[in-house]
Amino acid sequence: MDQNQHLKKMAETQPSEKRKTRLYCDGFKMFLAALCLSFISKALNAVLMKSSITQIERRFDISSSTVGLIDGSFEIGNLFVIVFVSYFGAKLHRPKLIGTGCFIMGLGSILIALPHFFMGYYRYSKDISTNPSENSTSNLSICSINQNLLLNRTSPEIVGKGWGKESGSYMWIYVLMGNMLRGIGETPITPLGISYIDDFAPEGHSSFYLGNLHAIAMIGPIIGFTVGSIFSKMYVDIGYVDLSTVRITPKDSRWVGAWWLGFLMGGLIAIISSIPFFFLPKNPYKPQKERKASVSSPVQSEEKSQKANLTKSGQKFTENINGFFQSLKSILTNPLYVITLFMTLLQISSHIGSFTYVFKYVEQQYGQSASEANILFGSISIPTLATGMFTGGYIIKRFKLTLVGIAKLSFFTNALAFIFHLLNFALICENKSVAGLTLTYDGINPVASHINVPLSYCNSDCNCDESQWEPVCGDNGITYVSPCLAGCKSSSGSKKSIVFHNCSCAEINGFQNGNNSVKLGECPRENKCARKFYIYIVIQILGFLSMALGSTATIMLIFKNVQPELKSLAVGFHSLTIRALGGIPAPIYFGAMIDRACMKWSINNLGKQGTCRIYNSKLYGNTFFGLSTCLKFSALILYVVLISAMKKKYEGKNTKASEPEGKAVNEANLEPLNGDATADHETHI
């Protein structure tokens, strides 16, 4: 009887091992679930930013290079705190630090959307009134012969009235700051989340948890592409204006969708994902009572230990600094690592620049809307990349490739992707037939340059505003910059179905019958260009698959050629270099080169150059793919140099991935690999 009471008392006072295990499992599973939601939110916001680039450019009336700076501001924010997070993160309360990061990331997304609420209504034409509900056919200027120039030319004073905070202002800086805040908030999520799983997952299960984490994170891009497509169909001022008065359609180069809705949604999801982290323990192994007991330990002993620790930490700090520089010197004097660093920098810069502006390219080159571009790339990129990465990893494991074999696999897949990339040059469409830009204003003869094309006999007396962009399409398949420059004398209909009549420049087969008419909007692309678009989709799928097949091998090369104890430093320095020299400048110089292909710029309310309305298709395509080709080809040359150097170093040595001596693809190396891949998700997406 006494023995039973004693056992019962011990059971009440001491938590059983089963109870401890259950408490640990509950805390760890909660952390894993919260981290999955934060990864989804992170990927969602990344895709929303990339898919909204064109919308932001048009809404704030800025150039491609400026919007490239906005896109690169994410990496700038990341660089501000990455050193702090890397050094102090593991010593602090990691779940709370991740929660704080998610909250800041959410605030950044909401800040990106805020300018929409402080700006006036979007004015896609400077001939519409400040209240879009008052739009009418009469606002569109037509040819008025022998009348005063000011009757048809919109004055800067009229244009600027009620437009002080509209396009042309510096409200885009808030978008840049919000994106930078996103970068700051997102920094601790991946490294601290991965290290937490690595520290507290059951032995041998961390790779399994990381694999599931990255698989679940793919939900983010799926949602991002879907909602991006839906919101880009909605007019930017939805809920504020009568949509029946909006003259333009989603395929118009001036169309701006409800880009801000996506960032509001993404910001709220990020803030919600931050909440669970603030209620999670620093160490899931300790039950709550034990954690409280450890906190309430005697103060004197704590003070003594702190003094002893301060003395030791001072000595260790000096040793760590010296050790850090010695380690850094070691990897930077490693030829294989340096070659791999520059090789991947060239590759990733190409990927970043291409993906940032590929939506704009599809819209301008093939006449697709932003909504269609989002659905297209969401449906082909995610399954293709996932399949390629899985297959590439399986090939390495199945055939037990050596270090040189892994490098050869990476080279072969990237060379194959490069060949598919070259096929894009054959899919560039001819320039649109636009009177005043690619043709003379009468639409008969091509012009050598789009700059200062002289007026023709059909519109020289119309007193038109040549800076206006209100495109109309003639029955002859030629697009005219405005009804006035088409020589139109009258109009009928309303809203999107407006038809202009008696257009003296809109001749059919060179014969002017006196009753030529044009319709509102640009002329559609010819059938030949539409067929090229379908081939382009197939080429992208093959290119994505080839690139993904070698992605695992490429990332493994980053840390396989350094000493095991320098692996973390090698991966961290690589990530820092890619963000600083790839993630920030690539969107800017890609955008600057694309700007050179513009044929017609908008003029904002300050009388300055705004955003591009129409591009030279051939020059855009050649510039866009040419810049990527130079970067990719340079990377392939470095691949050859790397393989040659690796053969000399590892010749006759056993460097199979599965061998313990190589330590190439063991579980300890695969986990940092996953962490680095996710840390660069914004870059690689």
XYZ file of C-alpha atoms in Angstrom:
685
model
C 0.000 0.000 0.000
C 2.777 2.415 0.972
C 4.729 1.425 -2.102
C 1.761 2.203 -4.364
C 1.278 5.611 -2.737
C 4.991 6.352 -3.161
C 4.870 5.475 -6.854
C 1.734 7.582 -7.326
C 3.410 10.546 -5.640
C 6.486 10.234 -7.831
C 4.271 10.102 -10.941
C 2.563 13.331 -9.878
C 5.754 15.253 -9.086
C 7.940 14.155 -11.981
C 6.757 14.364 -15.572
C 7.138 11.075 -17.356
C 9.351 10.604 -20.383
C 6.257 10.087 -22.489
C 4.845 13.426 -21.351
C 8.137 15.183 -22.122
C 8.198 13.576 -25.544
C 4.620 14.631 -26.186
C 5.349 18.223 -25.147
C 8.409 18.260 -27.396
C 6.489 16.840 -30.342
C 3.675 19.351 -29.900
C 6.088 22.314 -29.783
C 8.186 21.109 -32.700
C 5.170 20.303 -34.861
C 3.691 23.711 -34.125
C 6.960 25.322 -35.172
C 7.059 23.247 -38.354
C 3.458 24.185 -39.227
C 4.108 27.893 -38.571
C 7.316 27.763 -40.628
C 5.444 26.173 -43.542
C 2.950 29.054 -43.496
C 5.773 31.615 -43.376
C 7.504 29.939 -46.334
C 4.251 30.005 -48.307
C 3.829 33.700 -47.470
C 7.444 34.434 -48.427
C 7.145 32.746 -51.814
C 3.718 34.299 -52.426
C 4.999 37.839 -51.917
C 8.059 37.149 -54.079
C 5.920 36.033 -57.027
C 3.507 38.940 -56.567
C 6.375 41.424 -56.832
C 7.798 39.841 -59.984
C 4.404 39.550 -61.683
C 3.406 43.129 -60.746
C 6.547 44.810 -62.109
C 4.855 45.967 -65.329
C 1.762 47.172 -63.460
C 3.886 49.216 -61.029
C 5.891 50.678 -63.899
C 2.743 51.939 -65.630
C 0.955 53.098 -62.481
C 3.829 55.291 -61.319
C 4.840 56.279 -64.863
C 8.483 55.246 -64.452
C 11.097 53.585 -66.669
C 12.162 49.935 -66.636
C 15.502 50.788 -65.019
C 13.709 52.565 -62.146
C 11.346 49.665 -61.590
C 14.435 47.431 -61.681
C 15.811 49.439 -58.751
C 12.534 48.834 -56.896
C 12.826 45.110 -57.544
C 16.455 45.045 -56.374
C 15.623 46.905 -53.160
C 14.533 43.568 -51.659
C 18.132 42.360 -51.772
C 19.357 45.689 -50.355
C 17.121 45.214 -47.316
C 18.312 41.647 -46.960
C 21.959 42.713 -46.944
C 21.299 45.231 -44.158
C 20.603 42.535 -41.568
C 21.998 39.283 -42.954
C 25.237 39.563 -40.957
C 23.368 40.308 -37.722
C 20.976 37.413 -38.259
C 23.758 34.999 -39.218
C 25.880 35.825 -36.152
C 23.345 36.512 -33.387
C 20.329 34.595 -34.675
C 21.206 31.190 -33.208
C 21.994 32.780 -29.798
C 18.622 34.541 -29.478
C 15.050 33.248 -29.287
C 14.800 31.925 -32.838
C 11.007 31.445 -33.062
C 10.369 34.996 -31.842
C 12.990 36.370 -34.219
C 11.335 34.545 -37.119
C 7.938 35.843 -35.985
C 9.300 39.391 -35.897
C 10.667 38.900 -39.406
C 7.299 37.676 -40.713
C 5.575 40.661 -39.121
C 8.051 43.119 -40.693
C 7.674 41.323 -44.050
C 3.901 41.767 -43.795
C 4.255 45.467 -42.976
C 6.538 45.862 -46.001
C 3.964 44.297 -48.332
C 1.227 46.551 -46.965
C 3.500 49.608 -47.349
C 3.958 48.668 -51.027
C 0.180 48.859 -51.520
C -0.377 52.080 -49.528
C 0.467 54.614 -52.296
C -2.636 53.452 -54.158
C -4.819 54.958 -51.432
C -3.020 58.318 -51.434
C -2.789 58.848 -55.176
C -5.543 60.198 -57.369
C -7.395 58.161 -59.966
C -5.235 56.518 -62.591
C -5.245 58.561 -65.790
C -4.330 56.398 -68.749
C -4.734 59.347 -71.108
C -4.047 62.987 -70.509
C -7.202 63.871 -72.400
C -9.515 62.326 -69.795
C -10.972 64.369 -66.968
C -9.768 64.116 -63.379
C -12.984 62.248 -62.563
C -13.026 59.039 -64.643
C -16.808 58.844 -64.426
C -16.905 61.876 -66.725
C -14.966 60.190 -69.540
C -16.598 60.636 -72.907
C -15.889 60.502 -76.588
C -15.579 64.255 -76.702
C -12.415 64.082 -74.608
C -10.584 62.366 -77.473
C -8.952 64.873 -79.786
C -9.706 64.593 -83.500
C -8.459 66.474 -86.509
C -9.659 70.089 -86.432
C -8.278 71.891 -89.467
C -7.501 75.631 -89.230
C -8.476 75.856 -85.560
C -6.304 77.205 -82.806
C -3.607 74.798 -81.705
C -4.625 75.062 -78.064
C -8.069 73.637 -78.736
C -6.589 70.217 -79.369
C -3.304 70.372 -77.549
C -3.746 69.666 -73.866
C -1.942 72.278 -71.846
C 0.330 71.357 -68.945
C -1.865 73.400 -66.623
C -4.992 71.441 -67.520
C -3.153 68.163 -67.387
C -1.677 68.912 -64.014
C -4.874 70.063 -62.374
C -5.905 67.625 -59.669
C -2.954 65.408 -60.513
C -0.342 66.577 -58.043
C 0.032 63.137 -56.455
C -0.613 61.212 -59.652
C 1.802 59.535 -62.030
C 5.030 61.476 -62.350
C 5.373 62.078 -58.614
C 7.767 60.203 -56.367
C 5.200 57.974 -54.681
C 7.067 54.968 -56.071
C 9.676 55.521 -53.353
C 7.174 54.081 -50.868
C 7.033 50.924 -52.978
C 10.840 50.770 -52.910
C 10.877 51.220 -49.121
C 8.180 48.585 -48.673
C 10.089 46.085 -50.786
C 13.249 46.840 -48.827
C 11.302 46.225 -45.617
C 10.183 42.902 -47.094
C 13.840 41.982 -47.590
C 14.684 42.896 -43.992
C 11.774 40.876 -42.609
C 12.408 37.838 -44.752
C 16.082 37.491 -43.788
C 15.740 35.453 -40.537
C 13.042 33.077 -41.793
C 15.139 30.669 -43.831
C 18.481 30.422 -41.947
C 16.956 30.367 -38.460
C 14.083 28.115 -39.491
C 16.401 25.601 -41.133
C 18.858 25.619 -38.204
C 15.998 25.164 -35.696
C 14.795 22.076 -37.562
C 18.359 20.812 -37.814
C 18.903 21.219 -34.060
C 15.653 19.760 -32.755
C 14.395 17.296 -35.353
C 14.762 13.594 -34.438
C 18.097 12.220 -35.587
C 18.075 11.352 -39.282
C 14.721 13.080 -39.926
C 15.834 16.641 -40.648
C 16.213 16.068 -44.394
C 12.712 14.613 -44.493
C 11.255 17.654 -42.720
C 13.190 20.048 -44.957
C 11.978 18.257 -48.076
C 8.373 18.537 -46.914
C 8.916 22.187 -46.022
C 10.139 23.070 -49.503
C 7.400 21.012 -51.139
C 4.690 22.793 -49.143
C 6.346 26.163 -49.886
C 5.505 25.627 -53.574
C 1.917 26.456 -52.657
C 3.079 30.091 -52.394
C 4.050 30.545 -56.073
C 0.892 28.704 -57.175
C -1.280 31.108 -55.184
C 0.864 34.054 -56.281
C 0.516 33.376 -60.005
C -3.212 32.663 -59.641
C -4.166 35.771 -57.673
C -1.747 37.836 -59.762
C -3.654 36.770 -62.856
C -7.040 37.498 -61.270
C -6.085 40.919 -59.896
C -4.376 42.016 -63.119
C -7.725 41.592 -64.908
C -9.359 44.016 -62.473
C -8.968 47.712 -63.168
C -6.631 49.484 -60.744
C -9.353 51.809 -59.385
C -11.972 49.088 -58.986
C -14.507 50.103 -56.382
C -13.776 53.807 -56.938
C -14.837 54.422 -60.532
C -17.579 53.337 -62.879
C -15.847 50.576 -64.851
C -18.200 51.048 -67.787
C -16.486 54.388 -68.469
C -12.992 52.847 -68.812
C -12.023 52.841 -72.504
C -8.984 50.558 -72.352
C -8.800 46.760 -72.085
C -6.293 44.464 -70.278
C -4.335 44.072 -73.542
C -3.791 47.824 -73.865
C -0.241 48.983 -73.091
C -1.698 51.519 -70.631
C -3.791 49.030 -68.646
C -3.022 48.796 -64.929
C -4.625 46.033 -62.908
C -5.435 45.991 -59.197
C -1.804 45.225 -58.296
C -2.230 46.599 -54.776
C -4.794 43.966 -53.780
C -2.194 41.206 -54.041
C 0.208 42.972 -51.692
C -2.526 43.653 -49.155
C -3.427 39.972 -49.186
C 0.215 38.876 -49.028
C 0.919 41.288 -46.169
C -2.006 40.040 -44.090
C -0.978 36.403 -44.610
C 2.582 37.247 -43.527
C 1.351 38.981 -40.360
C -0.954 36.043 -39.547
C 1.937 33.604 -40.062
C 3.998 35.547 -37.490
C 1.548 35.024 -34.596
C 2.312 31.365 -33.671
C 6.066 32.004 -33.392
C 5.609 34.316 -30.401
C 4.070 31.451 -28.383
C 6.689 28.832 -29.196
C 9.574 27.896 -26.864
C 13.191 28.657 -27.540
C 13.946 24.997 -26.864
C 11.109 22.506 -27.479
C 12.868 19.853 -25.356
C 12.131 21.727 -22.093
C 8.577 21.696 -20.667
C 7.157 25.019 -19.535
C 7.738 24.352 -15.833
C 11.383 23.531 -16.367
C 11.882 26.680 -18.420
C 10.350 28.782 -15.625
C 12.521 27.040 -13.041
C 15.639 27.761 -15.052
C 14.654 31.423 -15.271
C 14.116 31.686 -11.482
C 17.609 30.403 -10.572
C 19.622 32.398 -7.958
C 20.684 35.817 -9.156
C 24.115 35.735 -7.540
C 25.227 32.595 -9.334
C 23.940 34.089 -12.555
C 25.982 37.260 -12.016
C 29.129 35.231 -11.321
C 28.644 33.157 -14.413
C 28.060 36.308 -16.446
C 31.358 37.831 -15.273
C 33.213 34.640 -16.080
C 31.540 34.476 -19.452
C 32.446 38.101 -20.242
C 36.127 37.380 -19.647
C 36.019 34.250 -21.770
C 33.924 35.876 -24.485
C 36.470 38.699 -24.852
C 39.207 36.201 -25.531
C 37.013 34.092 -27.778
C 35.928 37.146 -29.759
C 39.525 37.953 -30.736
C 40.156 34.339 -31.621
C 36.938 34.165 -33.651
C 37.800 37.310 -35.608
C 41.232 35.963 -36.491
C 39.749 32.599 -37.336
C 37.080 34.192 -39.504
C 39.590 36.081 -41.643
C 41.786 33.001 -41.929
C 38.780 30.961 -43.072
C 37.687 33.673 -45.493
C 41.193 33.832 -46.922
C 41.155 30.063 -47.286
C 38.014 29.936 -49.449
C 38.946 33.024 -51.493
C 42.325 31.503 -52.345
C 40.634 28.257 -53.365
C 40.588 28.406 -57.202
C 37.718 25.928 -57.542
C 35.494 27.887 -55.165
C 36.285 31.244 -56.811
C 35.556 29.862 -60.294
C 32.267 28.384 -59.048
C 31.381 31.692 -57.384
C 31.785 33.757 -60.565
C 30.191 31.049 -62.692
C 27.006 30.926 -60.604
C 26.979 34.738 -60.338
C 26.780 34.992 -64.145
C 24.123 32.282 -64.319
C 21.904 33.683 -61.598
C 22.238 37.268 -62.890
C 20.884 36.005 -66.202
C 17.981 34.242 -64.454
C 17.131 37.281 -62.302
C 17.130 39.757 -65.192
C 15.176 37.428 -67.471
C 12.480 36.561 -64.954
C 12.035 40.172 -63.843
C 11.081 41.331 -67.350
C 9.728 38.165 -68.982
C 6.131 39.206 -68.231
C 6.693 42.532 -69.981
C 8.352 40.704 -72.887
C 5.370 38.391 -73.437
C 2.977 41.346 -73.272
C 4.933 43.522 -75.696
C 6.194 40.830 -78.061
C 3.122 38.613 -78.417
C 0.304 40.943 -77.371
C -0.709 38.890 -74.322
C -2.283 40.530 -71.283
C -0.654 40.536 -67.842
C -3.292 38.075 -66.640
C -2.478 35.625 -69.425
C 1.276 35.997 -68.789
C 0.802 35.153 -65.087
C -1.217 32.023 -65.792
C 1.221 30.975 -68.502
C 4.363 31.125 -66.387
C 2.645 29.779 -63.300
C 1.394 26.715 -65.164
C 4.661 25.887 -66.948
C 7.391 26.979 -64.524
C 6.351 25.401 -61.217
C 5.734 21.773 -62.339
C 8.644 21.868 -64.782
C 11.171 23.177 -62.240
C 9.964 20.775 -59.540
C 10.237 17.799 -61.913
C 13.692 18.842 -63.093
C 15.074 19.347 -59.574
C 13.759 15.991 -58.371
C 15.117 14.173 -61.442
C 18.506 15.870 -61.178
C 18.862 14.882 -57.530
C 17.833 11.319 -58.348
C 20.445 11.061 -61.126
C 23.227 12.123 -58.741
C 22.131 9.586 -56.121
C 21.354 6.755 -58.534
C 24.642 6.859 -60.426
C 26.758 7.907 -57.410
C 28.461 10.643 -59.381
C 31.933 11.812 -58.490
C 32.739 15.494 -57.968
C 33.847 15.793 -61.580
C 30.740 13.902 -62.661
C 28.518 16.357 -60.819
C 30.302 19.254 -62.541
C 29.874 17.569 -65.928
C 26.149 17.014 -65.273
C 25.749 20.686 -64.386
C 27.649 21.743 -67.516
C 25.670 19.431 -69.814
C 22.263 20.550 -68.532
C 23.172 24.228 -68.673
C 24.617 23.836 -72.174
C 21.347 22.183 -73.238
C 19.367 25.036 -71.667
C 21.641 27.493 -73.519
C 20.834 25.843 -76.860
C 17.099 26.130 -76.176
C 17.670 29.741 -75.147
C 19.248 30.534 -78.532
C 16.070 29.385 -80.291
C 14.271 32.404 -78.786
C 16.002 34.672 -81.301
C 14.105 32.945 -84.130
C 10.804 33.597 -82.338
C 11.110 37.404 -82.206
C 8.203 39.027 -84.028
C 8.459 41.800 -86.596
C 7.774 45.356 -85.502
C 4.158 46.452 -85.414
C 2.965 48.637 -88.260
C 2.565 51.959 -86.454
C 2.144 55.161 -88.441
C 4.611 57.736 -87.178
C 6.918 55.186 -85.560
C 7.666 52.367 -88.011
C 5.844 53.857 -91.022
C 5.211 57.325 -92.360
C 1.983 58.891 -91.100
C 0.184 58.027 -94.316
C 1.089 54.364 -93.659
C 2.716 53.835 -97.056
C 6.490 53.848 -96.543
C 8.701 52.442 -93.729
C 10.911 54.872 -91.813
C 14.570 54.468 -90.893
C 14.080 55.833 -87.359
C 11.095 56.448 -85.097
C 12.570 59.763 -83.911
C 10.987 62.960 -85.275
C 9.010 61.374 -88.098
C 7.605 64.321 -90.136
C 3.853 64.805 -90.449
C 2.191 63.777 -93.690
C -0.164 65.579 -96.070
C -3.092 63.809 -94.346
C -2.554 65.280 -90.862
C -0.215 68.255 -91.202
C -3.117 70.717 -90.811
C -4.771 68.949 -87.872
C -2.821 70.684 -85.079
C -2.329 67.383 -83.211
C -0.506 66.794 -79.955
C 2.283 64.445 -81.065
C 3.088 63.422 -77.478
C -0.363 61.905 -77.024
C -0.825 58.103 -77.020
C -4.404 57.071 -77.792
C -3.850 54.270 -80.350
C -6.461 53.435 -82.961
C -6.519 50.593 -85.482
C -7.378 51.086 -89.135
C -9.026 48.627 -91.497
C -5.674 48.461 -93.282
C -4.078 46.786 -90.220
C -2.011 49.867 -89.307
C -2.005 51.318 -85.790
C -2.144 55.128 -85.507
C -0.823 56.991 -82.478
C -4.074 58.930 -82.015
C -7.323 59.683 -83.869
C -6.026 63.160 -84.606
C -2.784 61.894 -86.186
C -4.877 59.433 -88.209
C -6.611 62.497 -89.670
C -10.055 61.520 -88.328
C -12.738 64.199 -88.580
C -15.639 62.635 -86.649
C -16.577 59.783 -84.330
C -19.510 57.651 -83.255
C -20.267 55.234 -80.433
C -19.067 55.456 -76.860
C -16.657 53.918 -74.376
C -14.766 50.914 -75.767
C -16.760 50.742 -78.997
C -15.820 54.196 -80.323
C -15.304 54.362 -84.093
C -13.651 57.339 -85.806
C -14.622 58.257 -89.358
C -13.251 60.188 -92.311
C -9.654 59.413 -91.342
C -7.571 60.821 -94.171
C -4.411 58.862 -93.210
C -6.144 55.481 -92.965
C -5.908 54.482 -96.592
C -6.586 50.941 -97.817
C -4.078 49.688 -100.390
C -2.968 53.256 -100.987
C -6.422 54.386 -102.121
C -8.207 57.032 -100.083
C -11.967 56.684 -100.474
C -12.916 59.502 -98.142
C -14.755 57.282 -95.651
C -11.926 55.421 -93.935
C -12.595 54.546 -90.288
C -10.514 53.387 -87.328
C -11.384 51.677 -84.047
C -10.096 52.437 -80.565
C -7.101 50.330 -79.528
C -3.959 48.883 -81.122
C -4.207 46.435 -83.994
C -3.691 42.798 -82.939
C -0.558 40.886 -83.824
C -0.495 39.019 -87.147
C -1.146 35.255 -87.225
C 2.504 34.467 -87.843
C 3.468 36.078 -84.545
C 0.668 34.199 -82.737
C 2.079 30.893 -83.998
C 5.528 31.871 -82.735
C 4.013 32.395 -79.292
C 2.978 28.734 -79.015
C 6.456 27.603 -80.072
C 7.886 30.012 -77.488
C 5.903 28.242 -74.733
C 7.336 24.853 -75.734
C 10.874 26.270 -75.799
C 10.418 27.723 -72.294
C 9.267 24.371 -70.918
C 12.303 22.599 -72.380
C 14.626 25.356 -71.169
C 13.198 25.315 -67.618
C 13.471 21.522 -67.470
C 17.098 21.501 -68.658
C 18.069 24.245 -66.237
C 16.328 22.536 -63.293
C 18.001 19.202 -64.015
C 21.375 20.723 -63.200
C 20.312 23.086 -60.413
C 20.993 20.621 -57.591
C 24.420 19.770 -59.024
C 25.256 23.460 -59.476
C 24.401 24.338 -55.882
C 26.346 21.328 -54.585
C 29.492 22.570 -56.335
C 29.423 25.626 -54.080
C 30.431 23.692 -50.961
C 31.875 20.447 -52.317
C 35.231 21.987 -53.241
C 36.066 23.431 -49.804
C 37.093 21.839 -46.519
C 34.154 20.447 -44.504
C 34.692 22.939 -41.660
C 34.465 25.857 -44.139
C 31.265 24.638 -45.772
C 28.911 27.016 -43.930
C 31.134 30.025 -44.592
C 31.402 29.095 -48.281
C 27.630 28.864 -48.652
C 27.054 32.092 -46.708
C 29.648 34.101 -48.648
C 28.215 32.767 -51.921
C 24.701 33.855 -50.915
C 25.980 37.296 -49.899
C 27.843 37.748 -53.205
C 24.889 36.646 -55.321
C 22.554 39.060 -53.561
C 24.980 41.998 -53.705
C 26.315 41.550 -57.251
C 23.399 39.694 -58.845
C 20.099 40.415 -57.134
C 20.572 44.193 -56.918
C 22.223 45.282 -60.212
C 20.764 42.703 -62.639
C 17.198 44.131 -62.763
C 18.643 47.632 -63.132
C 20.970 47.015 -66.086
C 18.457 44.716 -67.782
C 15.859 47.485 -67.423
C 18.253 50.149 -68.708
C 18.981 48.079 -71.829
C 15.268 47.423 -72.421
C 14.552 51.161 -72.166
C 16.788 51.680 -75.204
C 14.254 49.752 -77.312
C 11.385 52.133 -76.517
C 9.790 53.964 -79.453
C 7.102 55.970 -77.650
C 7.402 57.392 -74.130
C 4.580 58.822 -72.089
C 4.963 62.394 -70.826
C 3.994 62.823 -67.171
C 2.348 65.827 -65.566
C 5.741 67.403 -64.897
C 6.550 67.296 -68.598
C 9.165 64.588 -68.060
C 9.621 61.186 -69.655
C 7.405 58.563 -68.019
C 6.867 54.923 -68.937
C 7.209 53.294 -72.351
C 4.037 52.779 -74.401
C 5.409 50.710 -77.258
C 8.743 49.040 -77.995
C 10.702 48.182 -81.088
C 9.929 44.439 -80.995
C 13.069 43.271 -82.767
C 15.393 45.511 -80.760
C 13.647 44.535 -77.493
C 13.967 40.820 -78.268
C 17.579 41.042 -79.416
C 18.545 43.145 -76.374
C 16.620 41.009 -73.874
C 17.942 37.667 -75.117
C 21.325 39.035 -76.172
C 22.184 40.192 -72.658
C 21.134 36.822 -71.209
C 23.123 35.010 -73.891
C 26.323 36.887 -73.017
C 25.958 36.000 -69.330
C 25.073 32.349 -69.989
C 27.885 31.851 -72.511
C 30.438 33.371 -70.121
C 29.232 30.961 -67.432
C 29.674 27.993 -69.795
C 33.276 29.023 -70.453
C 33.906 29.046 -66.700
C 32.312 25.572 -66.507
C 34.973 24.265 -68.887
C 37.706 25.897 -66.801
C 36.197 24.470 -63.588
C 35.950 20.904 -64.914
C 39.513 21.070 -66.189
C 40.776 22.314 -62.808
C 38.751 19.692 -60.921
C 40.153 16.891 -63.076
C 43.693 17.957 -62.208
C 42.924 18.167 -58.486
C 40.833 15.013 -58.087
C 42.522 12.804 -60.673
C 42.965 9.314 -59.186
C 41.085 10.213 -55.992
C 37.858 8.626 -54.783
C 35.384 11.482 -54.771
C 32.064 9.718 -55.120
C 29.138 11.507 -53.550
C 28.227 8.530 -51.424
C 31.716 8.022 -49.948
C 32.366 9.320 -46.422
C 35.781 10.676 -47.439
C 34.306 13.128 -49.898
C 31.578 14.264 -47.535
C 29.887 15.587 -50.642
C 26.274 14.634 -50.402
C 25.865 13.333 -46.896
C 22.952 14.447 -44.808
C 24.892 17.227 -43.121
C 25.677 18.802 -46.489
C 22.235 18.348 -47.965
C 20.581 20.315 -45.172
C 22.588 23.523 -45.710
C 22.019 23.004 -49.421
C 18.283 23.156 -48.868
C 18.663 26.169 -46.644
C 20.700 28.094 -49.192
C 18.358 27.198 -52.001
C 15.457 28.579 -50.038
C 17.345 31.643 -48.877
C 17.839 32.554 -52.510
C 14.209 31.789 -53.391
C 13.493 35.403 -54.214
C 16.450 35.332 -56.572
C 15.903 31.971 -58.273
C 12.099 31.948 -58.450
